[in-house]
mmCIF file of C-alpha atoms in Angstrom:
data_model
loop_
_atom_site.group_PDB
_atom_site.id
_atom_site.type_symbol
_atom_site.label_atom_id
_atom_site.label_comp_id
_atom_site.label_asym_id
_atom_site.label_seq_id
_atom_site.Cartn_x
_atom_site.Cartn_y
_atom_site.Cartn_z
ATOM 1 C CA UNK M 188 109.953 187.730 -21.492
ATOM 2 C CA UNK M 189 106.997 186.394 -23.030
ATOM 3 C CA UNK M 190 103.715 187.529 -21.609
ATOM 4 C CA UNK M 191 100.727 184.988 -21.211
ATOM 5 C CA UNK M 192 98.081 187.733 -21.742
ATOM 6 C CA UNK M 193 96.778 186.982 -17.843
ATOM 7 C CA UNK M 194 96.493 189.912 -15.547
ATOM 8 C CA UNK M 195 99.602 190.013 -12.931
ATOM 9 C CA UNK M 196 98.354 188.381 -9.434
ATOM 10 C CA UNK M 197 99.417 190.753 -6.632
ATOM 11 C CA UNK M 198 102.256 189.683 -4.612
ATOM 12 C CA UNK M 199 101.020 187.450 -1.392
ATOM 13 C CA UNK M 200 97.423 186.932 -3.127
ATOM 14 C CA UNK M 201 96.023 183.622 -4.000
ATOM 15 C CA UNK M 202 92.778 183.509 -6.178
ATOM 16 C CA UNK M 203 89.594 181.674 -4.816
ATOM 17 C CA UNK M 204 88.304 178.538 -6.020
ATOM 18 C CA UNK M 205 85.465 178.725 -8.584
ATOM 19 C CA UNK M 206 81.872 177.598 -7.575
ATOM 20 C CA UNK M 207 82.383 174.690 -9.888
ATOM 21 C CA UNK M 208 85.625 173.602 -8.569
ATOM 22 C CA UNK M 209 84.386 173.655 -5.037
ATOM 23 C CA UNK M 210 81.076 171.611 -6.079
ATOM 24 C CA UNK M 211 83.235 168.792 -7.560
ATOM 25 C CA UNK M 212 85.212 168.947 -4.280
ATOM 26 C CA UNK M 213 82.047 168.568 -2.128
ATOM 27 C CA UNK M 214 81.133 165.563 -4.584
ATOM 28 C CA UNK M 215 84.040 164.386 -4.588
ATOM 29 C CA UNK M 216 84.589 164.145 -0.507
ATOM 30 C CA UNK M 217 80.814 162.653 -0.573
ATOM 31 C CA UNK M 218 81.757 159.912 -2.608
ATOM 32 C CA UNK M 219 84.791 158.961 -1.007
ATOM 33 C CA UNK M 220 82.851 158.450 2.335
ATOM 34 C CA UNK M 221 80.013 156.311 0.945
ATOM 35 C CA UNK M 222 80.255 152.963 2.233
ATOM 36 C CA UNK M 223 78.440 149.670 0.985
ATOM 37 C CA UNK M 224 76.590 149.516 4.124
ATOM 38 C CA UNK M 225 74.960 152.816 3.498
ATOM 39 C CA UNK M 226 73.730 151.641 0.084
ATOM 40 C CA UNK M 227 72.570 148.310 1.424
ATOM 41 C CA UNK M 228 70.793 149.912 4.130
ATOM 42 C CA UNK M 229 69.333 152.276 1.941
ATOM 43 C CA UNK M 230 67.902 149.813 -0.597
ATOM 44 C CA UNK M 231 66.471 147.538 2.078
ATOM 45 C CA UNK M 232 64.424 150.314 3.580
ATOM 46 C CA UNK M 233 62.952 150.997 -0.304
ATOM 47 C CA UNK M 234 62.257 147.215 -0.027
ATOM 48 C CA UNK M 235 60.784 146.909 3.341
ATOM 49 C CA UNK M 236 59.029 150.136 3.497
ATOM 50 C CA UNK M 237 59.547 150.389 6.916
ATOM 51 C CA UNK M 238 62.544 151.049 9.472
ATOM 52 C CA UNK M 239 61.424 148.082 11.734
ATOM 53 C CA UNK M 240 61.174 145.349 8.836
ATOM 54 C CA UNK M 241 64.695 146.600 7.319
ATOM 55 C CA UNK M 242 66.264 146.443 10.537
ATOM 56 C CA UNK M 243 65.121 142.865 11.273
ATOM 57 C CA UNK M 244 66.231 142.119 7.617
ATOM 58 C CA UNK M 245 69.595 143.649 8.023
ATOM 59 C CA UNK M 246 69.867 142.049 11.987
ATOM 60 C CA UNK M 247 70.642 145.650 13.179
ATOM 61 C CA UNK M 248 68.585 147.999 15.848
ATOM 62 C CA UNK M 249 66.084 150.239 14.428
ATOM 63 C CA UNK M 250 68.273 153.132 15.698
ATOM 64 C CA UNK M 251 71.245 151.953 14.164
ATOM 65 C CA UNK M 252 69.388 151.998 10.823
ATOM 66 C CA UNK M 253 68.075 155.472 11.028
ATOM 67 C CA UNK M 254 71.727 156.632 11.764
ATOM 68 C CA UNK M 255 72.952 154.889 8.666
ATOM 69 C CA UNK M 256 70.408 156.778 6.677
ATOM 70 C CA UNK M 257 70.830 159.946 8.310
ATOM 71 C CA UNK M 258 74.843 159.478 7.416
ATOM 72 C CA UNK M 259 73.974 158.911 3.783
ATOM 73 C CA UNK M 260 71.354 161.697 3.831
ATOM 74 C CA UNK M 261 74.079 163.874 5.182
ATOM 75 C CA UNK M 262 76.719 162.945 2.532
ATOM 76 C CA UNK M 263 73.875 163.825 -0.180
ATOM 77 C CA UNK M 264 72.864 166.846 1.272
ATOM 78 C CA UNK M 265 69.239 166.447 0.892
ATOM 79 C CA UNK M 266 66.254 164.046 2.028
ATOM 80 C CA UNK M 267 66.167 160.797 0.661
ATOM 81 C CA UNK M 268 63.249 159.196 2.966
ATOM 82 C CA UNK M 269 60.410 160.192 4.494
ATOM 83 C CA UNK M 270 59.579 158.614 7.862
ATOM 84 C CA UNK M 271 56.123 158.531 9.089
ATOM 85 C CA UNK M 272 54.099 156.497 11.370
ATOM 86 C CA UNK M 273 52.611 154.568 8.160
ATOM 87 C CA UNK M 274 56.058 153.628 7.119
ATOM 88 C CA UNK M 275 58.691 154.995 4.764
ATOM 89 C CA UNK M 276 58.497 156.350 1.518
ATOM 90 C CA UNK M 277 61.214 157.750 -0.894
ATOM 91 C CA UNK M 278 61.391 161.263 -1.690
ATOM 92 C CA UNK M 279 62.222 162.096 -5.560
ATOM 93 C CA UNK M 280 65.740 162.365 -4.911
ATOM 94 C CA UNK M 281 65.442 158.899 -3.118
ATOM 95 C CA UNK M 282 63.906 157.593 -6.013
ATOM 96 C CA UNK M 283 66.404 158.794 -8.205
ATOM 97 C CA UNK M 284 69.383 157.549 -6.084
ATOM 98 C CA UNK M 285 67.635 154.137 -5.599
ATOM 99 C CA UNK M 286 68.262 153.591 -9.284
ATOM 100 C CA UNK M 287 71.745 153.561 -8.852
ATOM 101 C CA UNK M 288 71.884 152.098 -5.421
ATOM 102 C CA UNK M 289 70.219 149.071 -6.694
ATOM 103 C CA UNK M 290 72.846 148.466 -9.379
ATOM 104 C CA UNK M 291 75.706 148.739 -6.985
ATOM 105 C CA UNK M 292 74.339 146.488 -4.641
ATOM 106 C CA UNK M 293 73.635 143.882 -6.997
ATOM 107 C CA UNK M 294 76.784 144.194 -8.695
ATOM 108 C CA UNK M 295 78.571 143.693 -5.662
ATOM 109 C CA UNK M 296 76.193 140.898 -4.787
ATOM 110 C CA UNK M 297 77.142 139.037 -8.314
ATOM 111 C CA UNK M 298 80.656 139.722 -7.802
ATOM 112 C CA UNK M 299 80.825 138.228 -3.928
ATOM 113 C CA UNK M 300 78.816 135.072 -5.424
ATOM 114 C CA UNK M 301 81.585 134.814 -8.145
ATOM 115 C CA UNK M 302 84.416 134.838 -5.703
ATOM 116 C CA UNK M 303 82.851 132.380 -3.290
ATOM 117 C CA UNK M 304 81.818 130.064 -6.182
ATOM 118 C CA UNK M 305 78.102 130.561 -5.567
ATOM 119 C CA UNK M 306 77.693 132.721 -8.815
ATOM 120 C CA UNK M 307 75.900 130.621 -11.332
ATOM 121 C CA UNK M 308 72.648 128.760 -10.299
ATOM 122 C CA UNK M 309 71.508 125.547 -11.842
ATOM 123 C CA UNK M 310 68.683 127.201 -13.877
ATOM 124 C CA UNK M 311 68.056 130.813 -14.735
ATOM 125 C CA UNK M 312 65.393 132.286 -12.727
ATOM 126 C CA UNK M 313 63.109 135.366 -12.963
ATOM 127 C CA UNK M 314 60.981 137.045 -10.696
ATOM 128 C CA UNK M 315 57.719 138.305 -12.168
ATOM 129 C CA UNK M 316 54.757 140.545 -10.650
ATOM 130 C CA UNK M 317 51.366 141.283 -12.090
ATOM 131 C CA UNK M 318 48.049 142.972 -11.118
ATOM 132 C CA UNK M 319 45.196 140.756 -9.943
ATOM 133 C CA UNK M 320 43.049 141.349 -12.898
ATOM 134 C CA UNK M 321 46.307 140.744 -15.221
ATOM 135 C CA UNK M 322 47.807 137.359 -13.849
ATOM 136 C CA UNK M 323 45.159 135.187 -14.323
ATOM 137 C CA UNK M 324 44.686 136.061 -18.163
ATOM 138 C CA UNK M 325 47.696 137.022 -20.253
ATOM 139 C CA UNK M 326 50.479 136.342 -17.972
ATOM 140 C CA UNK M 327 49.316 132.761 -17.465
ATOM 141 C CA UNK M 328 48.923 132.228 -21.303
ATOM 142 C CA UNK M 329 52.639 134.040 -21.464
ATOM 143 C CA UNK M 330 54.150 132.036 -18.476
ATOM 144 C CA UNK M 331 52.983 128.648 -20.275
ATOM 145 C CA UNK M 332 54.211 129.698 -23.413
ATOM 146 C CA UNK M 333 57.608 130.261 -21.620
ATOM 147 C CA UNK M 334 57.429 127.317 -19.882
ATOM 148 C CA UNK M 335 57.362 125.132 -23.039
ATOM 149 C CA UNK M 336 60.544 127.043 -24.620
ATOM 150 C CA UNK M 337 62.173 127.015 -21.287
ATOM 151 C CA UNK M 338 61.310 124.079 -19.101
ATOM 152 C CA UNK M 339 63.668 124.331 -16.673
ATOM 153 C CA UNK M 340 63.843 127.916 -15.425
ATOM 154 C CA UNK M 341 62.724 128.929 -12.191
ATOM 155 C CA UNK M 342 59.791 131.463 -12.000
ATOM 156 C CA UNK M 343 58.645 133.547 -8.916
ATOM 157 C CA UNK M 344 55.124 135.095 -9.258
ATOM 158 C CA UNK M 345 54.037 138.057 -7.170
ATOM 159 C CA UNK M 346 50.601 139.546 -7.103
ATOM 160 C CA UNK M 347 50.218 143.151 -5.746
ATOM 161 C CA UNK M 348 48.467 146.653 -6.801
ATOM 162 C CA UNK M 349 50.066 149.124 -9.225
ATOM 163 C CA UNK M 350 51.892 151.137 -6.347
ATOM 164 C CA UNK M 351 53.524 147.561 -4.794
ATOM 165 C CA UNK M 352 54.536 146.653 -8.485
ATOM 166 C CA UNK M 353 56.488 149.872 -9.452
ATOM 167 C CA UNK M 354 58.145 149.920 -5.922
ATOM 168 C CA UNK M 355 59.320 146.249 -6.303
ATOM 169 C CA UNK M 356 60.807 147.180 -9.739
ATOM 170 C CA UNK M 357 62.753 150.028 -8.527
ATOM 171 C CA UNK M 358 63.873 148.287 -5.347
ATOM 172 C CA UNK M 359 65.267 145.583 -7.473
ATOM 173 C CA UNK M 360 63.015 142.736 -6.173
ATOM 174 C CA UNK M 361 61.238 142.073 -9.072
ATOM 175 C CA UNK M 362 62.650 141.648 -12.620
ATOM 176 C CA UNK M 363 59.631 142.325 -14.691
ATOM 177 C CA UNK M 364 55.914 143.655 -13.976
ATOM 178 C CA UNK M 365 52.842 143.497 -15.959
ATOM 179 C CA UNK M 366 50.376 146.296 -14.994
ATOM 180 C CA UNK M 367 49.216 149.943 -15.629
ATOM 181 C CA UNK M 368 51.001 153.195 -16.245
ATOM 182 C CA UNK M 369 50.879 155.383 -13.370
ATOM 183 C CA UNK M 370 51.428 159.255 -13.104
ATOM 184 C CA UNK M 371 54.809 160.671 -13.838
ATOM 185 C CA UNK M 372 56.044 161.108 -10.430
ATOM 186 C CA UNK M 373 55.326 157.296 -9.715
ATOM 187 C CA UNK M 374 57.199 156.062 -13.065
ATOM 188 C CA UNK M 375 60.437 157.788 -12.309
ATOM 189 C CA UNK M 376 63.034 154.972 -13.315
ATOM 190 C CA UNK M 377 60.100 152.859 -14.955
ATOM 191 C CA UNK M 378 59.684 152.112 -18.672
ATOM 192 C CA UNK M 379 56.048 151.151 -20.072
ATOM 193 C CA UNK M 380 55.285 149.747 -23.152
ATOM 194 C CA UNK M 381 51.474 148.910 -24.002
ATOM 195 C CA UNK M 382 50.120 145.446 -24.451
ATOM 196 C CA UNK M 383 46.354 146.239 -24.576
ATOM 197 C CA UNK M 384 43.690 148.134 -23.510
ATOM 198 C CA UNK M 385 40.974 146.715 -21.485
ATOM 199 C CA UNK M 386 37.535 147.360 -20.899
ATOM 200 C CA UNK M 387 34.970 145.682 -18.440
ATOM 201 C CA UNK M 388 32.826 142.821 -18.717
ATOM 202 C CA UNK M 389 29.456 141.764 -16.776
ATOM 203 C CA UNK M 390 29.329 137.647 -16.109
ATOM 204 C CA UNK M 391 27.653 135.392 -14.538
ATOM 205 C CA UNK M 392 27.130 131.462 -14.374
ATOM 206 C CA UNK M 393 25.399 129.920 -17.457
ATOM 207 C CA UNK M 394 22.126 129.296 -15.289
ATOM 208 C CA UNK M 395 21.793 133.088 -14.061
ATOM 209 C CA UNK M 396 18.185 134.360 -14.723
ATOM 210 C CA UNK M 397 19.730 137.081 -16.629
ATOM 211 C CA UNK M 398 21.783 134.723 -18.571
ATOM 212 C CA UNK M 399 19.055 132.432 -19.915
ATOM 213 C CA UNK M 400 17.816 135.132 -21.968
ATOM 214 C CA UNK M 401 20.628 134.743 -24.354
ATOM 215 C CA UNK M 402 22.109 137.433 -26.000
ATOM 216 C CA UNK M 403 19.153 139.819 -25.201
ATOM 217 C CA UNK M 404 20.058 143.452 -23.995
ATOM 218 C CA UNK M 405 20.270 143.193 -20.278
ATOM 219 C CA UNK M 406 19.702 147.047 -18.428
ATOM 220 C CA UNK M 407 22.052 148.298 -16.330
ATOM 221 C CA UNK M 408 19.456 148.897 -13.647
ATOM 222 C CA UNK M 409 18.473 145.378 -13.766
ATOM 223 C CA UNK M 410 21.794 144.076 -12.455
ATOM 224 C CA UNK M 411 20.583 145.749 -8.987
ATOM 225 C CA UNK M 412 18.350 142.986 -8.321
ATOM 226 C CA UNK M 413 21.331 140.554 -7.830
ATOM 227 C CA UNK M 414 24.336 140.784 -5.363
ATOM 228 C CA UNK M 415 27.420 142.500 -7.240
ATOM 229 C CA UNK M 416 30.908 141.382 -6.954
ATOM 230 C CA UNK M 417 33.429 144.423 -8.110
ATOM 231 C CA UNK M 418 36.872 145.401 -7.772
ATOM 232 C CA UNK M 419 38.306 146.995 -4.721
ATOM 233 C CA UNK M 420 38.235 150.368 -3.717
ATOM 234 C CA UNK M 421 41.010 152.887 -5.041
ATOM 235 C CA UNK M 422 41.689 150.386 -8.288
ATOM 236 C CA UNK M 423 41.319 151.710 -11.678
ATOM 237 C CA UNK M 424 38.784 149.143 -12.712
ATOM 238 C CA UNK M 425 36.541 150.392 -9.648
ATOM 239 C CA UNK M 426 36.687 154.079 -10.925
ATOM 240 C CA UNK M 427 35.516 152.393 -14.184
ATOM 241 C CA UNK M 428 32.552 150.297 -12.551
ATOM 242 C CA UNK M 429 31.522 153.497 -10.494
ATOM 243 C CA UNK M 430 31.660 155.739 -13.866
ATOM 244 C CA UNK M 431 29.386 152.993 -15.479
ATOM 245 C CA UNK M 432 26.672 153.216 -12.661
ATOM 246 C CA UNK M 433 26.831 157.230 -12.643
ATOM 247 C CA UNK M 434 26.307 157.213 -16.342
ATOM 248 C CA UNK M 435 22.968 155.668 -15.682
ATOM 249 C CA UNK M 436 22.047 157.748 -12.791
ATOM 250 C CA UNK M 437 22.694 155.324 -10.100
ATOM 251 C CA UNK M 438 25.146 154.574 -7.230
ATOM 252 C CA UNK M 439 26.959 151.273 -6.332
ATOM 253 C CA UNK M 440 24.734 149.263 -4.098
ATOM 254 C CA UNK M 441 25.632 149.102 -0.390
ATOM 255 C CA UNK M 442 25.014 145.111 -0.471
ATOM 256 C CA UNK M 443 27.972 144.595 -2.917
ATOM 257 C CA UNK M 444 31.196 142.379 -2.414
ATOM 258 C CA UNK M 445 34.388 144.183 -3.127
ATOM 259 C CA UNK M 446 37.467 142.167 -3.845
ATOM 260 C CA UNK M 447 40.741 142.184 -5.697
ATOM 261 C CA UNK M 448 40.880 138.357 -5.651
ATOM 262 C CA UNK M 449 39.758 136.942 -8.828
ATOM 263 C CA UNK M 450 39.609 133.623 -7.347
ATOM 264 C CA UNK M 451 37.086 134.779 -4.563
ATOM 265 C CA UNK M 452 35.157 136.707 -7.127
ATOM 266 C CA UNK M 453 35.006 133.524 -9.679
ATOM 267 C CA UNK M 454 33.754 131.247 -7.085
ATOM 268 C CA UNK M 455 31.307 133.790 -5.692
ATOM 269 C CA UNK M 456 29.615 133.907 -9.487
ATOM 270 C CA UNK M 457 29.990 129.989 -10.168
ATOM 271 C CA UNK M 458 28.224 128.945 -7.354
ATOM 272 C CA UNK M 459 25.375 132.000 -6.688
ATOM 273 C CA UNK M 460 23.309 134.465 -8.457
ATOM 274 C CA UNK M 461 26.051 136.865 -8.051
ATOM 275 C CA UNK M 462 26.736 139.283 -10.997
ATOM 276 C CA UNK M 463 30.379 139.846 -11.638
ATOM 277 C CA UNK M 464 31.802 143.159 -12.854
ATOM 278 C CA UNK M 465 35.349 143.068 -13.571
ATOM 279 C CA UNK M 466 37.862 143.508 -16.277
ATOM 280 C CA UNK M 467 37.683 141.293 -19.328
ATOM 281 C CA UNK M 468 40.999 139.478 -19.102
ATOM 282 C CA UNK M 469 40.938 137.565 -16.039
ATOM 283 C CA UNK M 470 37.380 135.926 -17.169
ATOM 284 C CA UNK M 471 38.370 135.175 -20.827
ATOM 285 C CA UNK M 472 39.529 131.763 -20.456
ATOM 286 C CA UNK M 473 36.031 131.075 -18.420
ATOM 287 C CA UNK M 474 34.032 132.837 -21.217
ATOM 288 C CA UNK M 475 35.912 130.664 -24.010
ATOM 289 C CA UNK M 476 34.992 127.441 -22.069
ATOM 290 C CA UNK M 477 31.446 128.399 -21.357
ATOM 291 C CA UNK M 478 31.939 128.160 -17.588
ATOM 292 C CA UNK M 479 30.684 131.805 -17.273
ATOM 293 C CA UNK M 480 28.669 133.707 -19.529
ATOM 294 C CA UNK M 481 29.010 137.648 -20.476
ATOM 295 C CA UNK M 482 25.599 139.674 -20.274
ATOM 296 C CA UNK M 483 24.922 141.635 -23.325
ATOM 297 C CA UNK M 484 25.205 145.071 -20.986
ATOM 298 C CA UNK M 485 26.574 148.497 -22.666
ATOM 299 C CA UNK M 486 29.681 148.852 -20.621
ATOM 300 C CA UNK M 487 31.710 152.033 -21.099
ATOM 301 C CA UNK M 488 33.613 152.772 -23.946
ATOM 302 C CA UNK M 489 37.060 153.862 -21.836
ATOM 303 C CA UNK M 490 39.415 151.313 -21.886
ATOM 304 C CA UNK M 491 42.432 151.011 -19.341
ATOM 305 C CA UNK M 492 45.970 150.545 -20.563
ATOM 306 C CA UNK M 493 47.961 147.501 -19.690
ATOM 307 C CA UNK M 494 51.610 146.878 -20.184
ATOM 308 C CA UNK M 495 55.137 145.602 -19.504
ATOM 309 C CA UNK M 496 56.927 147.645 -16.464
ATOM 310 C CA UNK M 497 60.587 147.179 -16.055
ATOM 311 C CA UNK M 498 63.380 149.200 -14.873
ATOM 312 C CA UNK M 499 64.658 152.276 -17.167
ATOM 313 C CA UNK M 500 67.865 151.494 -18.487
ATOM 314 C CA UNK M 501 68.593 148.300 -17.249
ATOM 315 C CA UNK M 502 68.506 145.515 -20.241
ATOM 316 C CA UNK M 503 66.093 142.578 -19.528
ATOM 317 C CA UNK M 504 67.849 138.999 -19.097
ATOM 318 C CA UNK M 505 67.724 136.546 -21.685
ATOM 319 C CA UNK M 506 64.772 134.699 -19.565
ATOM 320 C CA UNK M 507 62.741 138.102 -19.405
ATOM 321 C CA UNK M 508 63.345 138.971 -23.031
ATOM 322 C CA UNK M 509 61.414 135.576 -23.705
ATOM 323 C CA UNK M 510 58.781 136.472 -21.650
ATOM 324 C CA UNK M 511 58.561 139.982 -23.034
ATOM 325 C CA UNK M 512 58.405 138.450 -26.294
ATOM 326 C CA UNK M 513 55.697 135.746 -25.267
ATOM 327 C CA UNK M 514 53.704 138.727 -23.845
ATOM 328 C CA UNK M 515 53.995 140.784 -27.341
ATOM 329 C CA UNK M 516 52.719 137.575 -29.460
ATOM 330 C CA UNK M 517 49.776 136.857 -27.039
ATOM 331 C CA UNK M 518 48.427 140.283 -26.603
#
């Protein structure tokens, strides 16, 4: 008899499976037990960022949502969602899992729409989001150009801070965003393409006492004699504004107006002697039409990168691709 070279096994003894075989068996068992309700619940919790809102949207009780999440985490063998009084937050494992959960749920929704005959909308639609300081500048020009090329396309535009843009992208609520790059942990599953680096501008109405002097240099300390309008606390432009004054040995005065609303800041500047310190892009149209005037103030040389945010590994739709092309052309 031919020998296969392997050592003979003692009679009545069975070899134990390897750790690799055990891991594969565990993964296979977990996969067989994951249901669509687990994925749908997880995605909605990621989108709503509170169990209460997720429960209302799913038409479930909050304990039912918690139970479904717990089942999913037991199958995964790890924590996916951190629960707290301030809402929910995905763990790193949850962030990674969300990328695939969104793809699965969207694919099933599309398949269901085909089966029910409701798959094809009359016109394509695109969901876009942007920072407040970006929406009124480059994005508006790009949307206008897209509208010329695709006049019947549906567009939804949301405004939010950078964490909101990233969360909306990851959870599938938006298709494309224009914002800033964040720390690596926040950028998991998101790609960034640089469009431009944005610096600060100091602007007033044309009849402002500081603007009457024309292009004469204005001391940063002279700005303190007037009401200041600055970006909201915690934003990248606000850090730049604080650094600008710190470089001249002064702090922001207590009587300032803080706002993320470009419309509010613009209106205050037009109707009063306020001095608006802002990223340049939101006011570029007003500067070009001479509705606002830039002051000759030495602003910091540091510029904040602004670019296109999209989901990694997810090719853009045709409509999203055309908006991306317009953004590139105009930046």
